[in-house]
């Protein structure tokens, strides 16, 4: 059999796709304008994906070796692009439901491991594009690299943006899949120091998902962080943990802190625009008591101390453990009973200026993610053209209080943003 063997890190993602929800990452692009030609959007998607070799390939297994990437056939790319109409009333909630359904529907493993859905019928006009990639193709940073090849040439290039998990760490991103068992000594020390408290938020996840979105002004978020020497990622850590803490208190549980697992890029700078998986994790213990400013300062001190640890807790260190767990059928049981983290967070840096696709402006760019194991709440943040968008993946069977969680996230965000100094009059 000819073809390129799947990479070792990518093989982990392929073999561990055994849970009730598929290991897939996605993005929602909302295009503005009432005169958008839907057929032209479809044509451009087929044309541009057709220029990306990997997207015309499929994985083929032969014998006991690693699967290989082989050609999927002349019509394979066109077959991955489809159109649908958003259910009434065509608002944000309905569109997010469409995007979530696309992300949680398993891709056909006998063909290319991606899909693109063009969605019309939106309230107020416009068209949306939902992009879904299997995690074997790319982590979040790789997904941004794909986006940079799809947008119009006149658009600002999509940066190699990403997770700002530790100050000074390479900027990159990754889907929130960091339920890894650290294998080297330094990582074990991190795990022992930050072992996650037991809460009702850590229960096995099922196949159903709901996505909600909260937005904030990026400049204000940065200004709020600077008051405590913090990054945007530090702000997000405080906000997502604080929202989960409010939900727990409403359930009658009061814990001092929650452990948030932040995805951190480990790819070399010269590989920033490539596909594949190059992501590590950094567990951060986020305090839940005290003022927003005090909690932010505490998180900032911690992330600075953790600088460098995240690089060593890469999934590359635990590939043998992953493969053994899969081979013995214990992987799913392991991640459904892990006690290392309470929440997943991914933070990606997108274009600083508006981009266009098929001649239409991209008005919104929303990351869509799926949690795993026993973590039914996963947060993904993406900055784009001055707006910070935070999407939350929720298993509604484990966390039925979706509206309350959204409100708590908004409240926490506003509390932190209030730290920003007032703008000059």
Short mmCIF file of C-alpha atoms in Angstrom, two decimals, residues 9-334:
data_model
loop_
_atom_site.label_atom_id
_atom_site.label_comp_id
_atom_site.label_asym_id
_atom_site.label_seq_id
_atom_site.Cartn_x
_atom_site.Cartn_y
_atom_site.Cartn_z
CA UNK A 9 0.45 12.38 17.52
CA UNK A 10 -2.37 12.16 14.99
CA UNK A 11 -2.59 8.41 15.55
CA UNK A 12 -3.43 9.08 19.19
CA UNK A 13 -6.41 11.16 18.11
CA UNK A 14 -7.50 8.48 15.65
CA UNK A 15 -7.27 5.56 18.07
CA UNK A 16 -8.89 7.35 20.98
CA UNK A 17 -11.97 8.41 19.04
CA UNK A 18 -14.06 5.87 20.93
CA UNK A 19 -16.38 8.02 23.06
CA UNK A 20 -20.06 8.85 22.57
CA UNK A 21 -19.16 12.14 20.85
CA UNK A 22 -16.66 12.13 17.96
CA UNK A 23 -13.23 13.72 18.17
CA UNK A 24 -13.95 16.57 15.80
CA UNK A 25 -13.24 20.30 15.81
CA UNK A 26 -15.19 22.98 14.01
CA UNK A 27 -15.78 26.62 13.23
CA UNK A 28 -18.82 28.67 12.28
CA UNK A 29 -18.38 31.52 9.78
CA UNK A 30 -21.30 33.93 9.45
CA UNK A 31 -21.14 35.82 6.16
CA UNK A 32 -22.79 39.21 5.89
CA UNK A 33 -24.84 40.65 3.05
CA UNK A 34 -28.20 39.92 1.48
CA UNK A 35 -26.91 39.31 -2.05
CA UNK A 36 -24.64 36.33 -1.34
CA UNK A 37 -24.77 33.64 -4.01
CA UNK A 38 -25.06 30.36 -2.09
CA UNK A 39 -23.97 28.33 -5.09
CA UNK A 40 -20.88 30.51 -5.39
CA UNK A 41 -20.02 29.85 -1.74
CA UNK A 42 -20.28 26.11 -2.40
CA UNK A 43 -18.17 26.41 -5.55
CA UNK A 44 -15.44 28.33 -3.73
CA UNK A 45 -15.35 25.77 -0.92
CA UNK A 46 -14.91 22.89 -3.37
CA UNK A 47 -12.30 24.79 -5.35
CA UNK A 48 -10.19 25.79 -2.36
CA UNK A 49 -10.46 22.52 -0.44
CA UNK A 50 -9.52 20.82 -3.71
CA UNK A 51 -6.14 22.54 -3.58
CA UNK A 52 -5.37 21.04 -0.16
CA UNK A 53 -3.99 17.55 -0.78
CA UNK A 54 -4.90 16.09 2.60
CA UNK A 55 -8.56 17.01 2.14
CA UNK A 56 -8.84 14.77 -0.89
CA UNK A 57 -7.46 11.80 1.01
CA UNK A 58 -8.76 9.17 3.42
CA UNK A 59 -7.11 6.90 5.96
CA UNK A 60 -6.61 3.28 4.99
CA UNK A 61 -5.53 0.51 7.35
CA UNK A 62 -3.56 -2.50 6.17
CA UNK A 63 -2.12 -5.02 8.57
CA UNK A 64 -1.00 -3.93 12.02
CA UNK A 65 1.00 -0.87 11.03
CA UNK A 66 -0.08 2.75 11.13
CA UNK A 67 -2.88 3.76 8.74
CA UNK A 68 -1.79 5.62 5.60
CA UNK A 69 -3.22 8.62 3.82
CA UNK A 70 -4.39 7.56 0.34
CA UNK A 71 -6.31 9.28 -2.46
CA UNK A 72 -10.07 9.27 -1.85
CA UNK A 73 -11.15 9.69 -5.48
CA UNK A 74 -11.84 12.46 -7.97
CA UNK A 75 -15.24 13.49 -6.56
CA UNK A 76 -14.32 13.17 -2.90
CA UNK A 77 -13.96 16.89 -2.18
CA UNK A 78 -17.25 17.91 -3.81
CA UNK A 79 -19.02 15.19 -1.86
CA UNK A 80 -17.98 16.77 1.44
CA UNK A 81 -19.75 20.09 0.75
CA UNK A 82 -23.50 20.25 1.32
CA UNK A 83 -26.25 22.82 1.81
CA UNK A 84 -29.08 23.08 4.29
CA UNK A 85 -31.60 25.63 5.48
CA UNK A 86 -31.49 26.82 9.06
CA UNK A 87 -34.70 25.97 10.94
CA UNK A 88 -36.97 28.88 11.83
CA UNK A 89 -36.55 31.44 13.22
CA UNK A 90 -33.01 31.32 11.81
CA UNK A 91 -31.55 33.15 14.80
CA UNK A 92 -28.28 32.56 16.66
CA UNK A 93 -29.67 29.76 18.79
CA UNK A 94 -30.97 27.90 15.73
CA UNK A 95 -27.70 28.40 13.83
CA UNK A 96 -25.59 27.20 16.76
CA UNK A 97 -27.79 24.09 16.94
CA UNK A 98 -27.08 23.42 13.26
CA UNK A 99 -23.34 23.87 13.79
CA UNK A 100 -23.32 21.65 16.87
CA UNK A 101 -25.25 18.93 15.05
CA UNK A 102 -22.70 19.04 12.23
CA UNK A 103 -19.83 18.74 14.69
CA UNK A 104 -21.30 15.87 16.69
CA UNK A 105 -22.31 13.79 13.65
CA UNK A 106 -19.46 11.31 13.05
CA UNK A 107 -17.63 11.64 9.77
CA UNK A 108 -17.58 8.66 7.41
CA UNK A 109 -14.22 6.99 8.09
CA UNK A 110 -14.12 5.54 4.57
CA UNK A 111 -13.84 9.01 3.00
CA UNK A 112 -12.21 12.41 3.60
CA UNK A 113 -12.30 13.32 7.26
CA UNK A 114 -13.97 16.71 7.04
CA UNK A 115 -17.23 18.34 5.99
CA UNK A 116 -18.47 21.82 5.10
CA UNK A 117 -22.12 22.81 5.36
CA UNK A 118 -23.43 25.98 3.74
CA UNK A 119 -26.42 27.25 5.70
CA UNK A 120 -29.04 29.64 4.32
CA UNK A 121 -32.37 30.76 5.77
CA UNK A 122 -30.78 32.99 8.42
CA UNK A 123 -32.82 35.72 10.02
CA UNK A 124 -31.95 39.02 8.36
CA UNK A 125 -30.32 37.32 5.38
CA UNK A 126 -26.75 36.22 5.07
CA UNK A 127 -25.21 32.77 4.81
CA UNK A 128 -23.18 30.70 7.24
CA UNK A 129 -20.52 28.07 6.69
CA UNK A 130 -19.89 25.28 9.20
CA UNK A 131 -16.48 23.64 8.89
CA UNK A 132 -15.82 20.32 10.63
CA UNK A 133 -12.48 18.48 10.77
CA UNK A 134 -11.65 15.19 12.42
CA UNK A 135 -9.01 15.72 15.08
CA UNK A 136 -6.67 13.35 13.22
CA UNK A 137 -6.33 16.08 10.58
CA UNK A 138 -5.43 18.94 12.86
CA UNK A 139 -5.53 20.52 16.27
CA UNK A 140 -7.01 23.99 16.65
CA UNK A 141 -3.89 25.71 15.31
CA UNK A 142 -3.97 23.45 12.27
CA UNK A 143 -7.62 24.37 11.84
CA UNK A 144 -6.67 28.05 11.71
CA UNK A 145 -4.05 27.17 9.11
CA UNK A 146 -6.79 25.56 7.01
CA UNK A 147 -8.96 28.66 7.38
CA UNK A 148 -6.10 30.82 6.12
CA UNK A 149 -6.13 28.78 2.89
CA UNK A 150 -9.88 29.15 2.44
CA UNK A 151 -10.43 32.88 2.88
CA UNK A 152 -10.06 35.33 0.02
CA UNK A 153 -6.57 36.40 -1.02
CA UNK A 154 -7.46 40.01 -0.26
CA UNK A 155 -8.23 39.15 3.34
CA UNK A 156 -5.77 39.55 6.15
CA UNK A 157 -3.91 36.24 6.56
CA UNK A 158 -5.22 34.21 9.47
CA UNK A 159 -2.39 34.18 12.03
CA UNK A 160 -0.94 31.05 13.51
CA UNK A 161 -2.71 32.32 16.55
CA UNK A 162 -3.58 30.32 19.55
CA UNK A 163 -3.57 29.19 23.03
CA UNK A 164 -1.86 31.55 25.41
CA UNK A 165 -1.60 28.94 28.10
CA UNK A 166 1.64 30.16 29.61
CA UNK A 167 3.33 33.54 29.32
CA UNK A 168 6.06 33.30 26.72
CA UNK A 169 4.90 29.97 25.35
CA UNK A 170 4.54 29.69 21.57
CA UNK A 171 1.12 30.85 20.52
CA UNK A 172 -0.88 27.95 19.23
CA UNK A 173 -4.12 26.17 19.83
CA UNK A 174 -5.70 22.87 20.33
CA UNK A 175 -9.07 21.34 20.77
CA UNK A 176 -9.88 20.75 24.43
CA UNK A 177 -8.91 17.07 24.65
CA UNK A 178 -6.37 17.33 27.46
CA UNK A 179 -7.47 14.34 29.56
CA UNK A 180 -3.92 13.03 29.57
CA UNK A 181 -2.04 11.17 32.26
CA UNK A 182 1.34 12.94 32.57
CA UNK A 183 4.24 10.55 32.12
CA UNK A 184 7.38 12.48 32.99
CA UNK A 185 8.50 13.52 36.46
CA UNK A 186 7.86 17.25 36.07
CA UNK A 187 4.35 16.64 34.77
CA UNK A 188 3.59 14.30 37.67
CA UNK A 189 4.60 17.02 40.10
CA UNK A 190 2.16 19.39 38.39
CA UNK A 191 -0.59 16.79 38.64
CA UNK A 192 -0.07 16.21 42.35
CA UNK A 193 -0.09 19.90 43.07
CA UNK A 194 -3.27 20.61 41.16
CA UNK A 195 -5.40 17.49 41.63
CA UNK A 196 -8.98 18.49 40.83
CA UNK A 197 -11.68 18.58 43.53
CA UNK A 198 -14.58 16.18 43.13
CA UNK A 199 -17.71 17.97 41.98
CA UNK A 200 -21.01 17.15 40.31
CA UNK A 201 -19.63 18.75 37.13
CA UNK A 202 -17.37 15.75 36.56
CA UNK A 203 -19.62 13.00 35.25
CA UNK A 204 -19.36 10.84 32.09
CA UNK A 205 -20.51 12.70 28.99
CA UNK A 206 -23.01 11.43 26.44
CA UNK A 207 -23.61 12.10 22.74
CA UNK A 208 -25.88 15.16 23.07
CA UNK A 209 -24.43 18.66 22.99
CA UNK A 210 -25.59 22.28 23.19
CA UNK A 211 -23.44 25.29 22.25
CA UNK A 212 -23.88 28.76 23.71
CA UNK A 213 -21.84 31.87 22.96
CA UNK A 214 -20.82 34.97 24.90
CA UNK A 215 -18.90 37.89 23.38
CA UNK A 216 -16.73 40.69 24.76
CA UNK A 217 -14.72 43.59 23.41
CA UNK A 218 -11.14 42.37 23.03
CA UNK A 219 -9.50 45.72 23.84
CA UNK A 220 -11.48 46.02 27.08
CA UNK A 221 -10.57 42.44 28.00
CA UNK A 222 -6.88 43.17 27.49
CA UNK A 223 -7.15 46.41 29.47
CA UNK A 224 -8.81 44.58 32.37
CA UNK A 225 -6.06 41.99 32.38
CA UNK A 226 -3.30 44.59 32.37
CA UNK A 227 -4.53 45.98 35.68
CA UNK A 228 -3.24 42.78 37.28
CA UNK A 229 -0.40 42.02 34.87
CA UNK A 230 -2.57 39.34 33.27
CA UNK A 231 -3.05 38.01 29.76
CA UNK A 232 -6.35 37.42 27.99
CA UNK A 233 -5.88 33.75 28.77
CA UNK A 234 -5.60 34.53 32.49
CA UNK A 235 -8.83 36.51 32.25
CA UNK A 236 -10.55 33.58 30.57
CA UNK A 237 -9.35 31.17 33.25
CA UNK A 238 -10.95 33.33 35.94
CA UNK A 239 -14.16 33.79 33.97
CA UNK A 240 -14.83 30.16 33.03
CA UNK A 241 -13.93 28.81 36.47
CA UNK A 242 -16.00 31.52 38.13
CA UNK A 243 -19.02 30.64 35.99
CA UNK A 244 -18.69 26.96 36.87
CA UNK A 245 -18.27 27.90 40.53
CA UNK A 246 -21.54 29.85 40.49
CA UNK A 247 -23.28 26.84 38.99
CA UNK A 248 -21.88 24.57 41.69
CA UNK A 249 -22.98 26.94 44.46
CA UNK A 250 -26.49 26.90 43.01
CA UNK A 251 -26.30 23.12 43.35
CA UNK A 252 -25.31 23.44 46.99
CA UNK A 253 -21.60 22.75 46.42
CA UNK A 254 -18.96 25.22 47.57
CA UNK A 255 -15.35 24.47 46.60
CA UNK A 256 -12.33 26.70 46.99
CA UNK A 257 -11.00 26.26 43.47
CA UNK A 258 -11.43 24.40 40.20
CA UNK A 259 -8.73 23.00 37.93
CA UNK A 260 -8.93 24.23 34.34
CA UNK A 261 -6.91 22.38 31.70
CA UNK A 262 -5.58 24.79 29.09
CA UNK A 263 -4.44 23.55 25.70
CA UNK A 264 -0.99 24.86 24.73
CA UNK A 265 0.73 24.58 21.37
CA UNK A 266 3.94 22.57 21.25
CA UNK A 267 4.64 22.80 17.53
CA UNK A 268 7.82 24.40 16.30
CA UNK A 269 7.47 27.89 14.77
CA UNK A 270 8.33 26.55 11.31
CA UNK A 271 5.41 24.12 11.57
CA UNK A 272 2.86 26.72 12.62
CA UNK A 273 0.92 26.53 9.36
CA UNK A 274 0.95 22.76 9.02
CA UNK A 275 -1.71 20.20 9.81
CA UNK A 276 -1.42 17.54 12.48
CA UNK A 277 -1.55 17.61 16.26
CA UNK A 278 1.09 19.43 18.30
CA UNK A 279 -0.61 20.30 21.57
CA UNK A 280 0.18 19.98 25.25
CA UNK A 281 -1.82 20.91 28.33
CA UNK A 282 -1.37 23.05 31.41
CA UNK A 283 -3.59 22.46 34.45
CA UNK A 284 -4.29 25.66 36.40
CA UNK A 285 -5.93 25.80 39.81
CA UNK A 286 -8.28 28.80 39.71
CA UNK A 287 -9.54 30.19 43.04
CA UNK A 288 -13.28 30.82 43.35
CA UNK A 289 -13.36 33.07 46.40
CA UNK A 290 -12.37 36.71 46.61
CA UNK A 291 -12.79 39.65 44.27
CA UNK A 292 -12.31 39.34 40.53
CA UNK A 293 -9.08 41.32 40.79
CA UNK A 294 -7.67 39.11 43.54
CA UNK A 295 -8.55 35.93 41.66
CA UNK A 296 -7.01 37.29 38.46
CA UNK A 297 -3.79 38.23 40.26
CA UNK A 298 -3.59 34.74 41.81
CA UNK A 299 -4.06 33.05 38.43
CA UNK A 300 -1.44 35.28 36.82
CA UNK A 301 1.15 34.32 39.44
CA UNK A 302 0.37 30.67 38.89
CA UNK A 303 0.55 30.68 35.10
CA UNK A 304 3.92 32.41 35.28
CA UNK A 305 5.22 29.68 37.59
CA UNK A 306 3.89 27.01 35.26
CA UNK A 307 5.75 28.39 32.27
CA UNK A 308 7.47 25.48 30.55
CA UNK A 309 5.52 22.69 32.27
CA UNK A 310 2.86 22.72 29.56
CA UNK A 311 5.41 21.85 26.90
CA UNK A 312 6.32 18.69 28.81
CA UNK A 313 2.76 17.51 29.35
CA UNK A 314 2.21 16.99 25.67
CA UNK A 315 0.19 14.02 24.48
CA UNK A 316 3.41 12.90 22.79
CA UNK A 317 4.61 11.77 26.21
CA UNK A 318 1.67 9.47 26.74
CA UNK A 319 1.18 7.90 23.32
CA UNK A 320 2.23 4.46 24.62
CA UNK A 321 -0.28 4.77 27.47
CA UNK A 322 -3.02 5.87 25.07
CA UNK A 323 -2.34 3.01 22.69
CA UNK A 324 -2.24 0.48 25.53
CA UNK A 325 -5.50 1.80 26.96
CA UNK A 326 -7.17 1.59 23.55
CA UNK A 327 -5.82 -1.88 22.87
CA UNK A 328 -7.09 -3.18 26.21
CA UNK A 329 -10.45 -1.43 25.92
CA UNK A 330 -9.87 0.66 29.03
CA UNK A 331 -9.37 4.11 27.48
CA UNK A 332 -12.96 5.28 27.77
CA UNK A 333 -13.20 4.08 31.35
CA UNK A 334 -9.98 5.90 32.22
#
